[in-house]
Coordinates of C-alpha atoms in Angstrom, one line a residue:
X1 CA -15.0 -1.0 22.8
X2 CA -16.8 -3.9 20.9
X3 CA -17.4 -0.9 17.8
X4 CA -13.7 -0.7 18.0
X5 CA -12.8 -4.3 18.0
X6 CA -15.7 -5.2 15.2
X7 CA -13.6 -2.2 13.1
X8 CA -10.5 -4.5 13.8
X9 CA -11.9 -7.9 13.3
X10 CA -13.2 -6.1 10.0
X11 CA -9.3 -6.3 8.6
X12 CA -8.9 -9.6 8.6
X13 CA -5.2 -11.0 7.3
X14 CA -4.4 -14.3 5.9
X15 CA -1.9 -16.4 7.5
X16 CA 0.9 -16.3 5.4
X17 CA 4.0 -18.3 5.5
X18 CA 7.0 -18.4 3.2
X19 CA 9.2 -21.5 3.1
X20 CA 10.1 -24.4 1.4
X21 CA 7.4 -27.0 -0.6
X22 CA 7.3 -29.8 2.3
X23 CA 4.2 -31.1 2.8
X24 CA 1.7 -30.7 5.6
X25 CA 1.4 -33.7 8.0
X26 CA -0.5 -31.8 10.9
X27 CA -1.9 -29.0 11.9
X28 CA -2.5 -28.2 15.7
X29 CA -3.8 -25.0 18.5
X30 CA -2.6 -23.5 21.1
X31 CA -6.0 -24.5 22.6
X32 CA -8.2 -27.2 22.6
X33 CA -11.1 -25.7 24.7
X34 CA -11.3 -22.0 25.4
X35 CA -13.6 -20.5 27.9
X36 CA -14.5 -16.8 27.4
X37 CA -17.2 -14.0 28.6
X38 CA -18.9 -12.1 26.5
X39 CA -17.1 -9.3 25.4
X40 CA -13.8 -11.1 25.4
X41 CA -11.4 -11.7 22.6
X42 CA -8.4 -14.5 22.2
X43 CA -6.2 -15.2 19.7
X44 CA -5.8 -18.7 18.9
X45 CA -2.6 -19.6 17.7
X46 CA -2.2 -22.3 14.8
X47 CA 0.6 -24.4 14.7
X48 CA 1.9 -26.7 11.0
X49 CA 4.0 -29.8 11.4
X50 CA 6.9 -29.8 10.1
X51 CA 7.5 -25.8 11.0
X52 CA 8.7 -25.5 7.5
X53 CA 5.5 -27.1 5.6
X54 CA 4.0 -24.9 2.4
X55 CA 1.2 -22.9 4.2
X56 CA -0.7 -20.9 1.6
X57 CA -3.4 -20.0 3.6
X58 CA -5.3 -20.6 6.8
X59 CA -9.2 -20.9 6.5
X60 CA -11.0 -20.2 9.6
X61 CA -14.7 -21.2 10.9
X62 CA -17.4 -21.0 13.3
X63 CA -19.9 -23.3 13.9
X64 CA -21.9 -21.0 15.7
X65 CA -20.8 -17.4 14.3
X66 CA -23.2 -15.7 16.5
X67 CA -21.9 -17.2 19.6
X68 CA -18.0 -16.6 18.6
X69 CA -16.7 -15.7 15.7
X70 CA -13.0 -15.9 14.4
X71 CA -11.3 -13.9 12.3
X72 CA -8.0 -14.6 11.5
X73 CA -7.9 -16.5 14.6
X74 CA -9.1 -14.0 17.0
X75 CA -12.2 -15.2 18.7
X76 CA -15.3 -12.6 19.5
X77 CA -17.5 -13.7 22.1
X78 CA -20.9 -12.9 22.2
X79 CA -23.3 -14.2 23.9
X80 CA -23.5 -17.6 26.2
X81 CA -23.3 -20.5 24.4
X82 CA -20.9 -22.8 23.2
X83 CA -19.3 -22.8 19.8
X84 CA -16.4 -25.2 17.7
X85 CA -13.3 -22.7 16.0
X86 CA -11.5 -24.8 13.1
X87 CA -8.8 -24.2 11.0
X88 CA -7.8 -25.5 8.1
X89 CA -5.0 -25.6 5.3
X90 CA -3.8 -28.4 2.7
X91 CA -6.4 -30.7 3.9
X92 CA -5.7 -30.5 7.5
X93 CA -7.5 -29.1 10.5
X94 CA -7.8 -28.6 14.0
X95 CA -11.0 -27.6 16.4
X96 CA -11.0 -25.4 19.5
X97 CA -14.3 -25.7 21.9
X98 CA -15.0 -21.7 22.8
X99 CA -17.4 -21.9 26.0
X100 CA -18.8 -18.6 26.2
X101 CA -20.2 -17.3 29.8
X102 CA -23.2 -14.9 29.9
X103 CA -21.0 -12.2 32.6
X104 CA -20.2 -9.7 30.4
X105 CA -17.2 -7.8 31.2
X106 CA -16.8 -4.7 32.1
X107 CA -14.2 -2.0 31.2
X108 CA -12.3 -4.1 28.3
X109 CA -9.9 -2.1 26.6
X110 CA -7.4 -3.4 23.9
X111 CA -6.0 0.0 22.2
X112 CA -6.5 3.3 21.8
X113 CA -9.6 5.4 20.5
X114 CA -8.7 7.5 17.7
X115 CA -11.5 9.4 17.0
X116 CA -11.1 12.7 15.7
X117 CA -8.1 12.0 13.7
X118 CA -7.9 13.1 10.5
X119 CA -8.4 9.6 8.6
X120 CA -6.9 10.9 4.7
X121 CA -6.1 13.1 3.1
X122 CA -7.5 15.4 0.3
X123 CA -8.9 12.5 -2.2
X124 CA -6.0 13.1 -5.5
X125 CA -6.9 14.7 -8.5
X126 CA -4.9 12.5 -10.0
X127 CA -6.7 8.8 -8.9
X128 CA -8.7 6.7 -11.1
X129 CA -9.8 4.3 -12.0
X130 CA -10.6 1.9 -15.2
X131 CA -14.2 0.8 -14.5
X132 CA -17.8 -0.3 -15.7
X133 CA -19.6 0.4 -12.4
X134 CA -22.7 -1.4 -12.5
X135 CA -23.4 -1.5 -8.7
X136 CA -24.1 2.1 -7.4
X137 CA -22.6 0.6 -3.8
X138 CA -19.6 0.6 -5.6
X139 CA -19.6 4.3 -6.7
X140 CA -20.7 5.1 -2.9
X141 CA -17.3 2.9 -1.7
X142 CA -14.9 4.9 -4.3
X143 CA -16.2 7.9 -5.4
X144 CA -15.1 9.5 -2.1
X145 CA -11.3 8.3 -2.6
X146 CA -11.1 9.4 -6.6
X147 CA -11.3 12.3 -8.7
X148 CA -12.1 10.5 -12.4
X149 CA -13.3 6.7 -13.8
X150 CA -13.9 5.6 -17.4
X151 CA -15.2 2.9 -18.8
X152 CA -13.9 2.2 -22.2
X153 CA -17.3 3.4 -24.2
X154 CA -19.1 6.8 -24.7
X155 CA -20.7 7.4 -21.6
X156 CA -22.7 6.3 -18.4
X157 CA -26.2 5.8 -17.2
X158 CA -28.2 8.4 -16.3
X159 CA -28.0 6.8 -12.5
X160 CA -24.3 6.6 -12.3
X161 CA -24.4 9.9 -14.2
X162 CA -26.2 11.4 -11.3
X163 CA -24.1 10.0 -8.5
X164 CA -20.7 11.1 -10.4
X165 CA -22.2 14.6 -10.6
X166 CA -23.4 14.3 -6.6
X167 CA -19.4 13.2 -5.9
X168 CA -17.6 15.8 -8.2
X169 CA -16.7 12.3 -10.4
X170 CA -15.0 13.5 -14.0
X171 CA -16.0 10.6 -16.6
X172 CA -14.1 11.0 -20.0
X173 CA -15.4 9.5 -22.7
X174 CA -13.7 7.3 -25.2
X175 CA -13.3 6.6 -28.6
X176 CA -12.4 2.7 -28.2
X177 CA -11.6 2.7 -32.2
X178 CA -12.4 4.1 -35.3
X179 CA -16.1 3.4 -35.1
X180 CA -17.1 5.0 -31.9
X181 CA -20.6 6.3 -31.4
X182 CA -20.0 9.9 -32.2
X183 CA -23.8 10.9 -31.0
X184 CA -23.5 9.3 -27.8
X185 CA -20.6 10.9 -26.6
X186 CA -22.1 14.4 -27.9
X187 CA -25.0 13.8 -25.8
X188 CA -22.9 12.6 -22.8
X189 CA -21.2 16.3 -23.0
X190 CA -24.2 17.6 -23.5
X191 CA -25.1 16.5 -19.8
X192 CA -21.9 17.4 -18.7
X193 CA -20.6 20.4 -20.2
X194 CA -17.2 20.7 -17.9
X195 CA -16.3 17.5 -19.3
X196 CA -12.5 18.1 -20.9
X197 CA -11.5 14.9 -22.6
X198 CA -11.7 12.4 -25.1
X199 CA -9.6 9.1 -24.6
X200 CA -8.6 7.8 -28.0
X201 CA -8.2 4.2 -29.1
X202 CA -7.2 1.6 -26.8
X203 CA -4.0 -0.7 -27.1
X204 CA -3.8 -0.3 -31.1
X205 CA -1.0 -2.1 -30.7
X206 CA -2.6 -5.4 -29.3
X207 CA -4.3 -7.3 -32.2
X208 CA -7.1 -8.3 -29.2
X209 CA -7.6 -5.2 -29.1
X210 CA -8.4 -1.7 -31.2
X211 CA -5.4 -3.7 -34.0
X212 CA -4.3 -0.6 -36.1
X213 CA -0.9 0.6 -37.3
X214 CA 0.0 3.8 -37.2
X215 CA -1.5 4.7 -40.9
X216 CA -5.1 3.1 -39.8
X217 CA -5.3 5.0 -36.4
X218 CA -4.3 8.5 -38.8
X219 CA -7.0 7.5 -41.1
X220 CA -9.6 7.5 -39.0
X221 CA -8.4 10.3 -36.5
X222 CA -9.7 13.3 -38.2
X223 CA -13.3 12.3 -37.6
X224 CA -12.1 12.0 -34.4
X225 CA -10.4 15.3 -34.5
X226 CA -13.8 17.0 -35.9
X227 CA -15.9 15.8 -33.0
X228 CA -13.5 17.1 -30.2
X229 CA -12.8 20.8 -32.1
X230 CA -17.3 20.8 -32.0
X231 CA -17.4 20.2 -28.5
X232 CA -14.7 22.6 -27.3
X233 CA -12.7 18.7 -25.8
X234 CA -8.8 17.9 -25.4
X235 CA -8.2 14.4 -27.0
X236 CA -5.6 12.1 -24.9
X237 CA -3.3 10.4 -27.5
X238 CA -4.5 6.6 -28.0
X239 CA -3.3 4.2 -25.0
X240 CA -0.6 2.4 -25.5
X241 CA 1.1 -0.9 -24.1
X242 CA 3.9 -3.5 -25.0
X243 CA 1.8 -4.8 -28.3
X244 CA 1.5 -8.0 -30.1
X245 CA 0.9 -6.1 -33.1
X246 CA 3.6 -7.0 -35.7
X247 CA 6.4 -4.5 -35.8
X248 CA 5.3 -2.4 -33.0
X249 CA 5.5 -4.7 -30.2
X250 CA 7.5 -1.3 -28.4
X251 CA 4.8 1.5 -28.1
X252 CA 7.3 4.3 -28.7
X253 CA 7.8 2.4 -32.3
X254 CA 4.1 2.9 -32.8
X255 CA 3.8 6.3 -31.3
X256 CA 7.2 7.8 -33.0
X257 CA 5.4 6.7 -36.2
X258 CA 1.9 8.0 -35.0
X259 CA 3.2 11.2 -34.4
X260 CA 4.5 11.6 -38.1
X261 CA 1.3 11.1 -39.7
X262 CA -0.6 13.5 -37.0
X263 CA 0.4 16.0 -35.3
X264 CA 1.1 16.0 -31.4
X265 CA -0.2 18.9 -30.8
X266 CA -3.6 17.5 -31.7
X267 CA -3.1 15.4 -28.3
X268 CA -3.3 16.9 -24.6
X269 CA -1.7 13.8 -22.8
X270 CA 0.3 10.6 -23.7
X271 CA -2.2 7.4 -22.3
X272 CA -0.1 4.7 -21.4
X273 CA -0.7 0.7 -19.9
X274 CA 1.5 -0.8 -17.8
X275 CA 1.6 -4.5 -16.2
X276 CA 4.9 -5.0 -15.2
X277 CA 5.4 -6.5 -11.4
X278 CA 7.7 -3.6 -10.0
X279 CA 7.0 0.2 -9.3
X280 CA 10.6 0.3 -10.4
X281 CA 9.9 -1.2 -13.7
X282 CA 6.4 1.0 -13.9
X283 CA 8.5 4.1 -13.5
X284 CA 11.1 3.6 -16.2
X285 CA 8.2 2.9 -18.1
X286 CA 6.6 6.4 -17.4
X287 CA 10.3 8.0 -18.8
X288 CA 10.1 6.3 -21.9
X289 CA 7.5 9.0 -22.6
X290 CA 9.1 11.8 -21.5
X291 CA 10.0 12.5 -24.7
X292 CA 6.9 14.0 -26.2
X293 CA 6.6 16.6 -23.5
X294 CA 3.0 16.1 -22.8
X295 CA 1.0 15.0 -19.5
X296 CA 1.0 10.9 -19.2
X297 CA -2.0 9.6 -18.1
X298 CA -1.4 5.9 -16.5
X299 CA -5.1 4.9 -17.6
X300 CA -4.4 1.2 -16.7
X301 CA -2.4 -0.1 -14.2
X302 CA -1.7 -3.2 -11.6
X303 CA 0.9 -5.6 -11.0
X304 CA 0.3 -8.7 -13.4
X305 CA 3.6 -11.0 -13.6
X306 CA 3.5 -14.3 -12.3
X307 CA 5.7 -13.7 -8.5
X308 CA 2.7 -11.4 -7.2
X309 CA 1.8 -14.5 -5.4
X310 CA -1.0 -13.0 -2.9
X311 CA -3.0 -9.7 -2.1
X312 CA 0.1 -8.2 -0.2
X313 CA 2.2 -8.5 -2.7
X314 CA 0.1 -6.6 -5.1
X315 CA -0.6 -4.1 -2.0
X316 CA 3.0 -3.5 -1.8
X317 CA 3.2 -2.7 -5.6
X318 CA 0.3 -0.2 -5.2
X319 CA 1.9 1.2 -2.4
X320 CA 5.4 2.4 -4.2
X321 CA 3.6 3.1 -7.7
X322 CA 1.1 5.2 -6.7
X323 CA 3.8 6.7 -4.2
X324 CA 5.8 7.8 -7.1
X325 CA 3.0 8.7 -9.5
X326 CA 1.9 11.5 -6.9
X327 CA 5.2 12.5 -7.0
X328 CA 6.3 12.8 -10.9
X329 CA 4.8 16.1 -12.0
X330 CA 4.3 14.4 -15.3
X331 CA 2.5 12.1 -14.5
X332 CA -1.3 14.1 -14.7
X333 CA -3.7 11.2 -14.1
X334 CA -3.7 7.1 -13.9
X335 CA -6.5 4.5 -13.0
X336 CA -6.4 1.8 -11.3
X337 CA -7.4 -1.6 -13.1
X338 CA -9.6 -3.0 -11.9
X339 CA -12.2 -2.6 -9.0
X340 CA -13.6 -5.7 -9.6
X341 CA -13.3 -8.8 -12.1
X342 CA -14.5 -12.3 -12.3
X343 CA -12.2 -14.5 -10.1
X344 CA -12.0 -14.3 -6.3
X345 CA -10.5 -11.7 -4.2
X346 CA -7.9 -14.0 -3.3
X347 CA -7.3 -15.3 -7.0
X348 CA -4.3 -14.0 -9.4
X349 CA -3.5 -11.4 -9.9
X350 CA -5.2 -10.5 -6.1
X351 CA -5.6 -6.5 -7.5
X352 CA -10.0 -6.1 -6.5
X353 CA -10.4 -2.9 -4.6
X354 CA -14.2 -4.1 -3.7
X355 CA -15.4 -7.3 -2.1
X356 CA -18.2 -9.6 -4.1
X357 CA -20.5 -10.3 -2.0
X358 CA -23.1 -8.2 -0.1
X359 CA -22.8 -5.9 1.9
X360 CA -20.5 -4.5 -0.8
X361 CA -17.3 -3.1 1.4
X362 CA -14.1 -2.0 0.2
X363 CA -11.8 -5.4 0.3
X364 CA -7.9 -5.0 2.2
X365 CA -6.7 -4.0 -1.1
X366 CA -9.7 -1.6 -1.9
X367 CA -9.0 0.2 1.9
X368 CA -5.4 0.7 1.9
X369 CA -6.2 2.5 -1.9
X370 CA -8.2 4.8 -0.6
X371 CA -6.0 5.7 2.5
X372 CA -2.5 6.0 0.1
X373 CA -1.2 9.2 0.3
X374 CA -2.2 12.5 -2.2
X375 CA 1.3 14.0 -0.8
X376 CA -1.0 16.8 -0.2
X377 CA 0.7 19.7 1.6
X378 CA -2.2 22.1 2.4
X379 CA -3.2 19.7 5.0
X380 CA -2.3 20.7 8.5
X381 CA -2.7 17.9 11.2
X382 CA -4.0 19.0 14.8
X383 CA -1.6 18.0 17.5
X384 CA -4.5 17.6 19.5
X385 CA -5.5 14.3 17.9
X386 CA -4.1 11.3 16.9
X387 CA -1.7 11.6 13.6
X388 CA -2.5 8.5 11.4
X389 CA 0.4 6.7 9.7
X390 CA -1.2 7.4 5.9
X391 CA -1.8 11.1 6.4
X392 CA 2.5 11.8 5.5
X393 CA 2.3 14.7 3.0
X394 CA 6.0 13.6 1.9
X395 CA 7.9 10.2 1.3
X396 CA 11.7 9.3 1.0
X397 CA 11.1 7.2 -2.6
X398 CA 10.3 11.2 -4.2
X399 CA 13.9 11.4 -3.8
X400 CA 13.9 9.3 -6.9
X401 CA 11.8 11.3 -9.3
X402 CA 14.1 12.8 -12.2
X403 CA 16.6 9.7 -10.7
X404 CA 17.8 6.6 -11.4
X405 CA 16.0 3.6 -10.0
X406 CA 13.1 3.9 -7.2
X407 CA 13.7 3.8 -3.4
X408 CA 11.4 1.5 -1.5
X409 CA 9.3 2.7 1.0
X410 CA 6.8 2.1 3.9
X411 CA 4.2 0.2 2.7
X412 CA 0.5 0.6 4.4
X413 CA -1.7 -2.1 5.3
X414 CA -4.9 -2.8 7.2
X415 CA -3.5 -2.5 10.5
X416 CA -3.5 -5.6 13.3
X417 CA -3.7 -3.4 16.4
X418 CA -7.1 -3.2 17.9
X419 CA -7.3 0.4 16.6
X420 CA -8.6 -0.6 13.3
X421 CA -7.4 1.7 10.1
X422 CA -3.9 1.1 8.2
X423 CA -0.3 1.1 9.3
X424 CA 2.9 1.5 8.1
X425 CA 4.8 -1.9 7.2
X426 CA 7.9 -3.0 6.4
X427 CA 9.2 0.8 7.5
X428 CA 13.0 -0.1 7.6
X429 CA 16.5 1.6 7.8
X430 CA 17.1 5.4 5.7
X431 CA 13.1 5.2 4.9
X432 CA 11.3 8.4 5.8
X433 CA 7.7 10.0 6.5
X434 CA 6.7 13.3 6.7
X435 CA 4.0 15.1 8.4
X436 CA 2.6 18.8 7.9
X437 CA 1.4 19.3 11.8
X438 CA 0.3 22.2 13.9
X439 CA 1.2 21.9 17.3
X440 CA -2.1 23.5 19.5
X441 CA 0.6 24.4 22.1
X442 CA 4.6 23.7 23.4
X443 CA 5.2 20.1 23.2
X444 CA 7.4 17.4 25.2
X445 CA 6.5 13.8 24.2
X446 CA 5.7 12.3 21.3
X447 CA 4.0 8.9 21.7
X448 CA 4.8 6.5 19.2
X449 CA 2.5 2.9 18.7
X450 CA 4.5 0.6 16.9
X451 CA 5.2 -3.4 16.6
X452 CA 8.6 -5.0 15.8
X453 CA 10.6 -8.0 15.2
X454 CA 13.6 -6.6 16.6
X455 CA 15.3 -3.5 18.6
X456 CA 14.6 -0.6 16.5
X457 CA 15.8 3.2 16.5
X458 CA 14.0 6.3 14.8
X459 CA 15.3 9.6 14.3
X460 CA 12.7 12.8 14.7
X461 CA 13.4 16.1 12.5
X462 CA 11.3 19.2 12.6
X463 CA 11.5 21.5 10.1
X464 CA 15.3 19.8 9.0
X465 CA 16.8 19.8 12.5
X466 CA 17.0 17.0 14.2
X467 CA 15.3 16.8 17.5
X468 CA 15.4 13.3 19.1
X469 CA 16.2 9.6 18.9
X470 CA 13.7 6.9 19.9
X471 CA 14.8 3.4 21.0
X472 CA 12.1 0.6 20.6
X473 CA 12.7 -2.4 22.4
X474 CA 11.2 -5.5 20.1
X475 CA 7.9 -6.9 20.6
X476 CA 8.7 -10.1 19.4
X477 CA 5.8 -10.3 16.4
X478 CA 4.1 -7.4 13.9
X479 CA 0.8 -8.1 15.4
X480 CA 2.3 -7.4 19.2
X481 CA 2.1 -4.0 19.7
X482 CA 3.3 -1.6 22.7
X483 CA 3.7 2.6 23.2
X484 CA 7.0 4.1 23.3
X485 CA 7.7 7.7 24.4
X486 CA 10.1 9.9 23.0
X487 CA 11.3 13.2 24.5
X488 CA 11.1 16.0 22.4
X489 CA 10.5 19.9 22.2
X490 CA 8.1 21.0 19.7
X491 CA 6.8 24.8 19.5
X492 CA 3.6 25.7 19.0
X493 CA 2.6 26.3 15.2
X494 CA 3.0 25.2 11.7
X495 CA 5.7 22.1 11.5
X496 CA 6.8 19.6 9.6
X497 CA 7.8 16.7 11.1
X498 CA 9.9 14.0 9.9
X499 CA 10.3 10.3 10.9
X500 CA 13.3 8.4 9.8
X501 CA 14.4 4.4 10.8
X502 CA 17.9 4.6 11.2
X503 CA 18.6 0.7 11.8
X504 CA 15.8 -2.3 12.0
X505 CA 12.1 -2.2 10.5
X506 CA 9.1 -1.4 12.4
X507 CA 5.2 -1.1 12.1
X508 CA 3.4 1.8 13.3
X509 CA 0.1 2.5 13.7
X510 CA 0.2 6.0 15.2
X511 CA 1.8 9.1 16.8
X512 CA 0.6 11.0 19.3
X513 CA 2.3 14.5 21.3
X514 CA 1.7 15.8 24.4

C-alpha cells in the first residue's frame, strides 16, 4: 500500500483558487495537532480569510520530512517521532503538530491496485519534440513516449546518438540558415542512414531569427537542395510563424512568395510555429496551410499568451491540441516546445515536461504528455484488467476535423485518487471517450471510479447501440472519490465501447467490468 500511496503523493497539485484580488488577512487548518501511526495518511485542510482572498498558491512544509511528509496537504507518516506541517501563501501561515506513533497499521487500504492495466498506448509517430538534450536522464524520461526530437543544429553527440538509436529516436537535422555546416550533417547521415529529412531555415520571418525574405531564403536554397539530392533526404519547407520581418509579418505572405521563386515540390512538408493560447486558435492555424497540399509538421508548439496563468492551464491546452493533431491526417508530425528552459516549473509560461532538480522525473505537465492519447486503434484492452482513462482510442473533439471551430474535451491530469496515474477532468455534458476492449467473457457490470461536484449521468454505447445509463450521486469535491456500478450486457469479444456525459461534469479515474 505505501508503494501505492508514495505513487500518489508523487502527483502533487497546487492549491488553486480563482476569485477576486482581496487580500489575505489569515490563513488557518483544520488541525492544530494531529496524531497518526505509521502508515497513516490525513489530509489537512487549509482555510484563507476572507473565503474570497487571491490565493495563488499554497506552499507546504515539513520540519521533519522523514517523520511526515506533506504533499499538497496530505500527511505520510513514517516513523515515531514528532514533526511541525506549515502552510503558507501571501505571507501567511499556519502550523499543524503531526505526533506520529511507532504501531504501524495493519491492512490500510485507500483505492484500488491497478496493476496489469495497460498504462498507454502505442507511443505516436507523430510526437516530438524541439530539444537540446543534454542530460541523458532526460532521453531515458521521453524517449519512451516520442517517436522524433531535433535540436535546431546538424546533429547530436555520439552519446545521445547512441541512446536515440537504443529507443528507435528519429533526429532530423537542420539547416538553421544559409550557412549550415554541410559536413556535419553529411557525417550525422552517415551514422544514421534511415535518416529521411532535412528541416530548413527557422522563422525567416522573425528578424531574431534566420531574417531572410523570400529572394534570400531562394538564394541560398539550391546549396541546400544539392546536399539533400547527395544524401538520398526529403527537405521540410523552412518553419514558419507570425514574423516581425517587414512585409511578411503573415507566413502565407512569405511562403506564397517562397514558393514562386522555388518550387514546392522541392519540399516534403510545410514546418509551421504556433504560440497562440487556444487549441482552437492552433487549429485554424494548421488550415491556413492546407493550401499547399503537403504534410504540416507543427515543429514548435505550446500555449504562450498572457491568460495561461498556471501549469493546468497550459495542461488543458496540450490536452485539446495534441487531441486534434492525432486526429487531422495532415498534420504528419509536431514537437513539443520545450522540455526544459530556464525559469521554474511553476514560472510562465508553465509548459516544462521534466522537473530540474535530481532525480530528474517527468514534472505533472511532462506525465500527462506522455499518457495523451495516440488515438491508436490496434490496441485491444483486456476486460480482465483495469481500463485506464488515457488509453480512449477515439475522442468527441475529432468530430471537428474538416469542421468549423474545435469541441472541447476531457482533459487528463495527474489523478488525486490514491491510485496514482492520470484521470479524466473536466469530462462534462455531449463529451465522449472511446475504448477498443475485448471482453475475456459475457459481462454484467461495469464499475466506474469517478469524483464530482454534482449529480451526474453517463450514457454507455457498444459498438453504436446504446446499452445503459449510469447515475452518479455527487461526491461533494474532485479529490472525493467513490465506485459506481452500472448494469450492463457486454458479449465476449472485440468491442468498442463508448462513454458519453449526458448532463453535469465528472472525473474519472477508471473502469472496470465484471
Amino acid at each position: 500500500m505505501m508503494k501505492r500511496l508514495a505513487f500518489f503523493l508523487g502527483f502533487a497539485l497546487l492549491a488553486l483558487v480563482s476569485c477576486d484580488n482581496n487580500s489575505i488577512e489569515s490563513v488557518q487548518l483544520d488541525k492544530v495537532v494531529l496524531q497518526l501511526r505509521v502508515g497513516e495518511y490525513y489530509q489537512l485542510h487549509a482555510t484563507v480569510i476572507p473565503e474570497d482572498a487571491f490565493v495563488s498558491s499554497l506552499q507546504w512544509n515539513s520540519s521533519q520530512p522523514e517523520v511526515a511528509s506533506v504533499v499538497a496537504g496530505i500527511v505520510s507518516a513514517h516513523k515515531e517521532g514528532t514533526a511541525n506541517i506549515t502552510v503558507e501563501t501571501g505571507g501567511y501561515s499556519a502550523a499543524c503538530l503531526v505526533v506520529v506513533a511507532g504501531d504501524t497499521l495493519g491492512n490500510i487500504t485507500a483505492g484500488e491496485d491497478v496493476t496489469g492495466a495497460v498504462e498507454y498506448l502505442p507511443k505516436s509517430g507523430k510526437r516530438g519534440v524541439s530539444f537540446n538534450f543534454t542530460i541523458e536522464d532526460d532521453i531515458h524520461l521521453l524517449a519512451p513516449f516520442i517517436s522524433w526530437s531535433y535540436n535546431w543544429g546538424p546533429d547530436v553527440t555520439d552519446v545521445n546518438n547512441t541512446l536515440f538509436n537504443q529507443y528507435g529516436l528519429d533526429f532530423y537535422p537542420m539547416a538553421w540558415n544559409g550557412n549550415f555546416d554541410a559536413d556535419r550533417i553529411r557525417a550525422y547521415k552517415a551514422l544514421n542512414p534511415q535518416c529521411e529529412y532535412i528541416l530548413a531555415f527557422n522563422e525567416p520571418n522573425l528578424t531574431d531569427q534566420c531574417n531572410y525574405t523570400p529572394q534570400q531564403a531562394a538564394e541560398h536554397w539550391p546549396e541546400l537542395k544539392a546536399l539533400a539530392d547527395e544524401l538520398d533526404m526529403k527537405i521540410v519547407a523552412p518553419a514558419m510563424n507570425y514574423g516581425t520581418l517587414a512585409n511578411y509579418g503573415d507566413p502565407i505572405v512569405w511562403l506564397d512568395e517562397f514558393f514562386t521563386l522555388v518550387p514546392l515540390d522541392d519540399v516534403a512538408a510545410i514546418a509551421i510555429h504556433c504560440y497562440m493560447g487556444s487549441a482552437g486558435a492552433l487549429k485554424s492555424y494548421v488550415e491556413r496551410f492546407y493550401k499547399y497540399d503537403k504534410p504540416i509538421w507543427m515543429t514548435e508548439f505550446c500555449a504562450w499568451e498572457s491568460h495561461i496563468s498556471n501549469v493546468q492551464a497550459q495542461m488543458n491546452f496540450m490536452n485539446e491540441a495534441i487531441a486534434y493533431m492525432e486526429a487531422d491526417p495532415k498534420v504528419e508530425k509536431y514537437a513539443w516546445f520545450i522540455p526544459r528552459a530556464n525559469g521554474a516549473l511553476d514560472s510562465y509560461p508553465y509548459m516544462q515536461l521534466l522537473t530540474k532538480t535530481q532525480p530528474f522525473q517527468l514534472s505533472e505537465l511532462g506525465q500527462v504528455f506522455a499518457g495523451l492519447s495516440s488515438l491508436d486503434k490496434s490496441v485491444w484492452l483486456s476486460t480482465q484488467n483495469y481500463i485506464l482513462p488515457n488509453t480512449y482510442s477515439a475522442v468527441n473533439s475529432q468530430e471537428s476535423v474538416g469542421q468549423e471551430g474545435l469541441l472541447s474535451i476531457p482533459h487528463l491530469r495527474p489523478t488525486t485518487d490514491s491510485s496514482g496515474g492520470l484521470q479524466l477532468a473536466d469530462f462534462s455534458a455531449n463529451q465522449w471517450v472511446e475504448y477498443q476492449i475485448d471482453a475475456h467473457k459475457q459481462l454484467s457490470v461495469l464499475r466506474v471510479r469517478y469524483a464530482s461536484y454534482a449529480n451526474a449521468e453517463l450514457e454507455i454505447s457498444l459498438d453504436g447501440e446504446k446499452i445503459a445509463d449510469g447515475a452518479f450521486e455527487r461526491t461533494g469535491d474532485a479529490s472525493v472519490w467513490n465506485t459506481a456500478e452500472i448494469p450492463v450486457d457486454v458479449p465476449q469479444g472485440k468491442h468498442t465501447l463508448r462513454v458519453t456525459v449526458k448532463s453535469a461534469s465528472l472525473y474519472i479515474n477508471w473502469f472496470k467490468f465484471e
